[in-house]
């Protein structure tokens, strides 16, 4: 139990540092900054209290916001994502997640992929809608969601296969 | 009463979510207006130190390029100095200076969002205050927005809220410099009336109306111009002299008379 908190705390700090020191400065093609910290919400244990999950996600978003001067945009999108995660999981895994011994690593590749993709799409939609904040620029929002979303997806998949193999 | 409590308990997660979402939206929307982003900026102690540590490591990678930039500037300034007539005495009395300059280093730069901020390693302890102008050797960069004891955030000209007085070089036709968030190398100059003769390649400099920047700091050259929808003002695209993606050493300009000018202007406003 202690171990679980420890791993999550380390993950939290490392993902924030990696995000703000490396990926926020990437500016690939001038605007592509992948958001890898979404992996925290992907890896976060399932059988924990929902309220604490929402709080932790809020803190994560706020930490990123402090570093990147984005007011509270990241916080707003991580909170929405944390609240919607159980719904997304039920959509992807069906009744399987009701079982006590359900683990992410036990699910199939396709399920993991869909789950991660949905998380990223929801997060980026909320984030860029709030950042650009006008319906007149809806094409620009969609363009950013698609392009930056696929970059995030690619990197998250890479990180996921790098770091989750040894675990569990 | 019992029902209300039950309702709260049943929907406590949703209410928590709603509360936190509203909180972050409030912070975000409130800081859309100028000078409100006091709580969320990277000029605080933790973020400043982390960025500074990172900058200390990466600073070595393009050191020679940065040196060349500074030598170029020195050369230009020496040329001005040697060719200046009656330059026999230079006053060192700081009470008579109109502008004072502080140097700083950029520790965090951003240009891919729609509201970009830059963090520099000088702050309140170096007598940096909000509303001072920030320039580089090539042109203007932005305006100081928030300060902490050792760091300050600068609202870049690549920011939706940025609005700087600018004019066409060697004329007195002035307009406002804004950014449409599309391209980090191009900003827009609006409110230039249509009777003004324009040419592609004309230089744009800061205007005299602002009490933040000195007059005639270079900004960029005209890339393209069109009339706006009302057909009475130009909408001008300006290619910046600065490469906004590669900025290291900056100068902070402090106008000593700014306080006096502001007091006078606010008096006018009060009388109206």
Coordinates of C-alpha atoms in Angstrom, one line a residue:
Chain A
X1 CA 0.0 0.0 0.0
X2 CA 2.8 2.4 1.0
X3 CA 4.6 1.4 -2.1
X4 CA 1.7 2.4 -4.3
X5 CA 1.7 6.0 -2.9
X6 CA 5.4 6.2 -3.3
X7 CA 5.3 5.2 -6.9
X8 CA 2.6 7.6 -7.7
X9 CA 4.4 10.5 -6.0
X10 CA 7.6 9.8 -7.9
X11 CA 5.6 9.5 -11.2
X12 CA 3.9 12.8 -10.4
X13 CA 7.2 14.7 -9.9
X14 CA 9.0 13.0 -12.8
X15 CA 6.2 13.6 -15.3
X16 CA 5.9 17.3 -14.3
X17 CA 9.6 17.8 -14.7
X18 CA 9.8 15.9 -18.0
X19 CA 6.8 17.8 -19.3
X20 CA 8.0 21.3 -18.4
X21 CA 11.7 20.9 -19.0
X22 CA 11.6 18.8 -22.2
X23 CA 8.3 18.6 -23.9
X24 CA 7.1 22.2 -23.3
X25 CA 10.3 23.4 -25.0
X26 CA 10.1 21.1 -28.0
X27 CA 8.1 23.3 -30.3
X28 CA 8.3 20.9 -33.1
X29 CA 7.2 22.7 -36.4
X30 CA 6.7 25.8 -34.2
X31 CA 3.7 24.7 -32.2
X32 CA 3.7 20.9 -31.4
X33 CA 4.3 20.4 -27.7
X34 CA 3.2 16.9 -26.8
X35 CA 1.6 16.4 -23.4
X36 CA 3.0 13.3 -21.8
X37 CA 1.8 14.0 -18.3
X38 CA -1.6 12.5 -19.3
X39 CA 0.1 9.2 -18.6
X40 CA -0.2 9.9 -14.9
X41 CA -4.0 9.7 -15.3
X42 CA -3.6 6.6 -17.5
X43 CA -1.4 4.8 -15.0
X44 CA -3.2 6.0 -11.8
X45 CA -4.6 2.9 -9.8
X46 CA -8.2 2.1 -10.4
X47 CA -9.5 1.0 -7.0
X48 CA -8.9 4.2 -5.2
X49 CA -11.3 6.9 -4.0
X50 CA -12.6 9.0 -6.8
X51 CA -12.4 12.2 -4.9
X52 CA -8.7 11.9 -4.1
X53 CA -8.1 11.1 -7.8
X54 CA -9.8 14.3 -8.8
X55 CA -7.8 16.3 -6.3
X56 CA -4.5 14.8 -7.4
X57 CA -5.3 15.5 -11.0
X58 CA -6.1 19.1 -10.2
X59 CA -2.8 19.5 -8.4
X60 CA -1.0 17.9 -11.4
X61 CA -2.6 20.3 -13.8
X62 CA -1.9 23.3 -11.5
X63 CA 1.8 22.3 -11.3
X64 CA 2.1 22.3 -15.0
X65 CA 0.3 25.6 -15.2
X66 CA 2.7 27.2 -12.7
X67 CA 5.6 26.4 -15.0
X68 CA 4.0 27.2 -18.3
X69 CA 2.2 30.5 -17.4
X70 CA -1.1 29.1 -18.7
X71 CA -3.2 30.4 -15.8
X72 CA -5.3 27.3 -15.0
X73 CA -5.9 25.7 -18.4
X74 CA -4.1 22.5 -17.6
X75 CA -5.9 22.2 -14.3
X76 CA -9.3 22.6 -15.9
X77 CA -8.6 19.9 -18.5
X78 CA -7.0 17.4 -16.0
X79 CA -10.0 17.8 -13.6
X80 CA -12.5 17.1 -16.4
X81 CA -10.4 14.2 -17.5
X82 CA -10.2 12.7 -14.0
X83 CA -14.0 13.1 -13.6
X84 CA -14.7 11.4 -17.0
X85 CA -12.1 8.6 -16.6
X86 CA -14.5 6.0 -15.1
X87 CA -17.0 6.7 -17.9
X88 CA -14.3 6.2 -20.5
X89 CA -13.1 3.0 -18.8
X90 CA -16.6 1.6 -18.7
X91 CA -16.9 2.4 -22.4
X92 CA -13.7 0.7 -23.3
X93 CA -13.6 -2.3 -20.9
X94 CA -17.3 -2.9 -20.3
X95 CA -18.1 -4.8 -17.1
X96 CA -14.6 -6.1 -16.7
X97 CA -13.5 -3.2 -14.5
X98 CA -16.0 -4.2 -11.8
X99 CA -13.8 -7.2 -10.9
X100 CA -11.4 -6.6 -8.1
X101 CA -8.4 -8.1 -9.8
X102 CA -8.7 -6.0 -13.0
X103 CA -5.4 -4.6 -14.2
X104 CA -4.5 -2.4 -17.1
X105 CA -1.7 -4.7 -18.1
X106 CA -4.1 -7.7 -18.4
X107 CA -6.2 -6.0 -21.0
X108 CA -5.5 -6.3 -24.7
X109 CA -3.4 -4.0 -26.8
X110 CA -6.4 -2.6 -28.7
X111 CA -8.2 -1.8 -25.4
X112 CA -5.1 0.0 -24.0
X113 CA -4.7 2.0 -27.2
X114 CA -8.4 3.0 -27.3
X115 CA -8.4 4.0 -23.7
X116 CA -5.2 6.2 -24.0
X117 CA -6.5 7.7 -27.3
X118 CA -9.8 8.7 -25.7
X119 CA -8.1 10.2 -22.7
X120 CA -5.9 12.3 -25.0
X121 CA -8.7 13.4 -27.2
X122 CA -10.9 14.5 -24.2
X123 CA -8.0 16.3 -22.6
X124 CA -6.9 18.1 -25.7
X125 CA -10.4 19.1 -26.7
X126 CA -11.0 20.8 -23.3
X127 CA -7.6 22.3 -23.2
X128 CA -7.6 23.9 -26.7
X129 CA -11.2 25.0 -26.5
X130 CA -10.4 26.9 -23.3
X131 CA -7.1 28.2 -24.6
X132 CA -8.4 29.6 -27.8
X133 CA -11.9 30.4 -26.3
X134 CA -13.9 31.3 -29.4
X135 CA -16.1 29.2 -31.7
X136 CA -14.9 31.3 -34.7
X137 CA -11.6 29.5 -34.6
X138 CA -13.1 26.0 -34.4
X139 CA -11.0 24.8 -37.3
X140 CA -7.8 25.9 -35.5
X141 CA -9.0 24.1 -32.3
X142 CA -9.6 20.9 -34.3
X143 CA -6.3 21.2 -36.1
X144 CA -4.4 21.5 -32.8
X145 CA -6.3 18.7 -31.2
X146 CA -5.6 16.3 -34.2
X147 CA -1.9 17.3 -34.7
X148 CA -0.8 17.7 -31.1
X149 CA -3.0 14.8 -30.0
X150 CA -1.3 12.4 -32.4
X151 CA 2.1 13.6 -31.2
X152 CA 1.0 13.1 -27.6
X153 CA -0.4 9.7 -28.5
X154 CA 2.9 8.6 -30.1
X155 CA 5.0 9.7 -27.2
X156 CA 2.6 8.3 -24.6
X157 CA 2.7 4.9 -26.3
X158 CA 6.5 5.0 -26.4
X159 CA 6.7 5.9 -22.7
X160 CA 4.1 3.3 -21.8
X161 CA 5.9 0.5 -23.5
X162 CA 9.2 1.7 -22.0
X163 CA 8.2 2.0 -18.4
X164 CA 5.3 -0.3 -17.7
X165 CA 6.8 -3.6 -18.9
X166 CA 8.8 -4.3 -15.7
X167 CA 5.9 -3.3 -13.5
X168 CA 3.3 -5.6 -12.1
Chain B
X1 CA -32.6 19.1 5.2
X2 CA -32.0 15.4 5.2
X3 CA -32.6 15.3 1.5
X4 CA -30.1 18.0 0.8
X5 CA -27.4 16.2 2.8
X6 CA -28.2 13.0 1.0
X7 CA -28.0 14.8 -2.4
X8 CA -24.6 16.3 -1.5
X9 CA -23.3 12.9 -0.3
X10 CA -24.6 11.1 -3.4
X11 CA -23.1 13.6 -5.8
X12 CA -20.0 14.5 -3.9
X13 CA -17.6 13.6 -6.7
X14 CA -19.6 15.5 -9.2
X15 CA -19.8 18.5 -6.9
X16 CA -16.0 18.3 -6.2
X17 CA -15.4 18.2 -10.0
X18 CA -17.7 21.1 -10.6
X19 CA -16.0 23.1 -7.8
X20 CA -12.5 22.5 -9.1
X21 CA -13.5 23.1 -12.7
X22 CA -15.2 26.4 -11.7
X23 CA -12.1 27.4 -9.7
X24 CA -9.8 26.9 -12.6
X25 CA -12.1 28.6 -15.1
X26 CA -12.4 31.5 -12.7
X27 CA -8.6 31.8 -12.6
X28 CA -8.3 31.5 -16.4
X29 CA -11.1 33.9 -17.3
X30 CA -10.0 36.5 -14.7
X31 CA -6.5 36.5 -16.1
X32 CA -7.8 37.2 -19.6
X33 CA -7.8 40.8 -18.6
X34 CA -4.5 42.6 -18.2
X35 CA -2.5 42.3 -15.0
X36 CA -4.7 39.8 -13.3
X37 CA -2.5 36.7 -13.6
X38 CA -0.8 37.3 -10.2
X39 CA -1.1 33.9 -8.7
X40 CA -0.2 31.8 -11.7
X41 CA 3.1 32.7 -13.1
X42 CA 6.5 31.1 -13.4
X43 CA 8.2 34.0 -11.6
X44 CA 7.9 32.2 -8.2
X45 CA 10.7 30.7 -6.2
X46 CA 10.3 27.0 -7.2
X47 CA 9.7 27.4 -10.9
X48 CA 12.3 30.1 -11.2
X49 CA 15.0 28.0 -9.6
X50 CA 14.2 24.9 -11.7
X51 CA 14.2 26.9 -14.9
X52 CA 17.4 28.7 -13.9
X53 CA 19.2 25.3 -13.2
X54 CA 18.1 24.0 -16.5
X55 CA 19.2 27.2 -18.3
X56 CA 22.6 27.0 -16.6
X57 CA 23.1 23.6 -18.3
X58 CA 21.7 24.4 -21.7
X59 CA 23.4 27.8 -21.8
X60 CA 26.6 26.3 -23.1
X61 CA 25.1 24.9 -26.3
X62 CA 24.8 28.1 -28.3
X63 CA 27.3 30.2 -26.5
X64 CA 29.3 31.1 -29.6
X65 CA 26.2 32.2 -31.5
X66 CA 25.2 34.3 -28.6
X67 CA 28.6 35.9 -28.4
X68 CA 28.5 36.8 -32.0
X69 CA 25.2 38.6 -31.5
X70 CA 26.6 40.6 -28.7
X71 CA 29.7 41.5 -30.7
X72 CA 27.6 42.6 -33.6
X73 CA 25.7 44.9 -31.3
X74 CA 28.9 46.3 -29.8
X75 CA 30.2 47.0 -33.2
X76 CA 27.0 48.9 -34.1
X77 CA 27.1 50.9 -30.9
X78 CA 30.8 51.7 -31.3
X79 CA 30.1 53.0 -34.8
X80 CA 27.4 55.2 -33.5
X81 CA 29.7 56.4 -30.7
X82 CA 32.7 57.2 -32.9
X83 CA 30.7 59.0 -35.5
X84 CA 28.8 61.1 -33.0
X85 CA 29.8 64.8 -33.2
X86 CA 30.4 66.7 -29.9
X87 CA 30.7 63.5 -27.9
X88 CA 33.4 65.0 -25.7
X89 CA 31.7 64.5 -22.4
X90 CA 29.3 61.8 -21.3
X91 CA 27.2 62.6 -18.3
X92 CA 27.4 59.9 -15.6
X93 CA 24.9 61.6 -13.3
X94 CA 22.1 59.1 -13.0
X95 CA 19.6 61.7 -11.9
X96 CA 19.6 63.3 -15.3
X97 CA 19.1 60.1 -17.3
X98 CA 15.7 59.5 -18.9
X99 CA 16.1 55.8 -19.3
X100 CA 18.0 53.2 -17.2
X101 CA 18.9 49.8 -18.6
X102 CA 19.2 46.5 -16.7
X103 CA 20.5 43.3 -18.4
X104 CA 18.8 39.9 -17.8
X105 CA 18.8 36.4 -19.2
X106 CA 15.8 34.5 -20.4
X107 CA 15.3 31.4 -18.4
X108 CA 12.1 30.2 -20.0
X109 CA 10.7 31.2 -23.4
X110 CA 7.5 30.1 -25.1
X111 CA 6.0 31.0 -28.5
X112 CA 3.6 28.3 -29.4
X113 CA 0.6 29.3 -27.3
X114 CA -1.9 32.1 -27.8
X115 CA -0.7 33.9 -24.6
X116 CA 3.0 33.6 -24.4
X117 CA 5.1 34.6 -21.4
X118 CA 8.9 34.7 -21.0
X119 CA 10.6 34.4 -17.6
X120 CA 13.8 36.3 -16.9
X121 CA 16.3 36.0 -14.0
X122 CA 15.9 39.5 -12.6
X123 CA 13.2 40.6 -10.2
X124 CA 12.1 43.0 -7.5
X125 CA 15.5 42.9 -5.8
X126 CA 17.0 44.2 -9.0
X127 CA 14.3 47.0 -8.9
X128 CA 12.4 45.5 -11.8
X129 CA 8.7 46.6 -11.6
X130 CA 5.7 45.7 -13.7
X131 CA 5.2 47.7 -16.9
X132 CA 8.9 48.1 -17.8
X133 CA 9.8 47.5 -21.4
X134 CA 12.0 44.5 -22.4
X135 CA 14.1 44.6 -25.6
X136 CA 16.9 42.6 -27.2
X137 CA 19.8 43.8 -29.4
X138 CA 17.5 43.4 -32.4
X139 CA 14.2 44.7 -31.3
X140 CA 11.4 44.8 -28.8
X141 CA 10.3 41.7 -26.9
X142 CA 7.6 42.6 -24.4
X143 CA 6.5 44.2 -21.2
X144 CA 7.2 43.0 -17.6
X145 CA 4.0 41.7 -16.1
X146 CA 4.7 40.1 -12.7
X147 CA 7.8 40.1 -10.5
X148 CA 9.0 38.0 -7.6
X149 CA 12.2 38.8 -5.5
X150 CA 14.5 37.1 -8.1
X151 CA 12.5 36.6 -11.2
X152 CA 10.0 38.3 -13.5
X153 CA 7.6 37.2 -16.2
X154 CA 7.4 39.2 -19.4
X155 CA 4.3 39.4 -21.5
X156 CA 5.7 38.7 -24.9
X157 CA 4.6 40.6 -28.0
X158 CA 3.4 37.1 -29.1
X159 CA 0.4 37.4 -26.8
X160 CA -3.3 38.1 -27.5
X161 CA -3.4 40.7 -24.9
X162 CA -0.3 42.6 -26.0
X163 CA -1.0 46.0 -27.4
X164 CA 2.0 48.3 -28.1
X165 CA 2.2 51.7 -29.7
X166 CA 4.2 51.5 -33.0
X167 CA 4.8 53.7 -36.0
X168 CA 6.3 53.7 -39.5
X169 CA 9.9 54.8 -39.3
X170 CA 10.6 58.5 -40.1
X171 CA 6.9 59.4 -40.1
X172 CA 4.4 60.1 -37.3
X173 CA 1.7 57.7 -38.4
X174 CA 1.1 55.4 -35.4
X175 CA -1.0 52.3 -34.8
X176 CA -1.3 49.4 -32.4
X177 CA 0.9 46.3 -32.5
X178 CA -1.2 43.2 -31.9
X179 CA -0.8 39.5 -32.6
X180 CA -3.3 37.1 -34.3
X181 CA -1.7 34.0 -32.7
X182 CA -1.1 32.4 -36.1
X183 CA 2.7 32.7 -36.8
X184 CA 5.4 33.4 -34.2
X185 CA 7.5 35.4 -36.8
X186 CA 4.7 37.7 -37.8
X187 CA 2.8 40.3 -35.8
X188 CA 0.0 42.8 -37.0
X189 CA -0.1 46.6 -37.0
X190 CA -3.6 48.0 -37.0
X191 CA -5.2 51.4 -37.0
X192 CA -3.0 53.0 -39.7
X193 CA -5.3 55.2 -41.8
X194 CA -5.6 54.4 -45.5
X195 CA -4.1 57.7 -46.8
X196 CA -0.7 56.7 -45.4
X197 CA 1.7 55.6 -48.2
X198 CA 3.0 52.2 -47.5
X199 CA 5.6 50.0 -49.1
X200 CA 6.5 46.4 -48.6
X201 CA 9.8 46.3 -46.6
X202 CA 9.2 49.6 -44.7
X203 CA 10.6 49.5 -41.2
X204 CA 8.2 49.7 -38.2
X205 CA 9.6 51.1 -34.9
X206 CA 8.0 51.8 -31.5
X207 CA 6.1 55.1 -31.3
X208 CA 6.5 58.1 -29.0
X209 CA 3.1 57.6 -27.4
X210 CA 4.1 54.9 -25.1
X211 CA 5.7 55.7 -21.8
X212 CA 7.2 52.1 -21.6
X213 CA 9.5 52.0 -24.6
X214 CA 11.8 54.7 -25.9
X215 CA 11.0 55.9 -29.4
X216 CA 12.5 54.3 -32.5
X217 CA 13.2 50.8 -31.1
X218 CA 13.1 48.5 -34.2
X219 CA 10.2 46.0 -34.4
X220 CA 10.2 44.6 -38.0
X221 CA 9.5 45.2 -41.6
X222 CA 6.2 45.3 -43.5
X223 CA 5.5 41.9 -45.2
X224 CA 2.0 42.4 -46.5
X225 CA -0.8 45.0 -46.1
X226 CA -4.5 45.0 -46.7
X227 CA -7.4 47.3 -46.0
X228 CA -9.7 46.1 -43.2
X229 CA -13.4 45.3 -43.7
X230 CA -14.4 48.9 -43.1
X231 CA -11.9 50.0 -45.8
X232 CA -10.6 52.9 -43.8
X233 CA -7.6 51.4 -41.9
X234 CA -4.8 49.2 -43.0
X235 CA -4.2 45.7 -41.5
X236 CA -0.4 45.3 -41.8
X237 CA 1.6 42.1 -41.3
X238 CA 5.0 42.7 -39.9
X239 CA 8.0 40.3 -40.0
X240 CA 9.8 40.6 -36.7
X241 CA 13.5 41.4 -36.6
X242 CA 13.8 39.2 -33.5
X243 CA 13.9 35.5 -33.9
X244 CA 11.4 34.8 -31.1
X245 CA 12.5 31.2 -30.8
X246 CA 16.1 32.0 -29.9
X247 CA 16.4 34.7 -27.3
X248 CA 19.0 34.7 -24.5
X249 CA 20.2 38.2 -23.4
X250 CA 17.7 40.9 -22.9
X251 CA 17.6 44.5 -21.7
X252 CA 15.0 45.9 -19.4
X253 CA 14.2 49.6 -20.0
X254 CA 13.0 51.8 -17.2
X255 CA 11.6 55.2 -18.1
X256 CA 12.3 57.5 -15.2
X257 CA 9.5 59.8 -16.1
X258 CA 6.9 57.2 -16.4
X259 CA 5.5 57.8 -13.0
X260 CA 5.1 61.5 -13.7
X261 CA 3.5 60.8 -17.1
X262 CA 1.0 58.3 -15.6
X263 CA 0.1 60.7 -12.8
X264 CA -0.6 63.5 -15.3
X265 CA -2.7 61.2 -17.5
X266 CA -4.7 59.8 -14.6
X267 CA -5.4 63.4 -13.6
X268 CA -6.9 64.1 -17.0
X269 CA -9.0 61.0 -16.8
X270 CA -10.4 62.0 -13.3
X271 CA -11.4 65.4 -14.5
X272 CA -13.4 64.1 -17.4

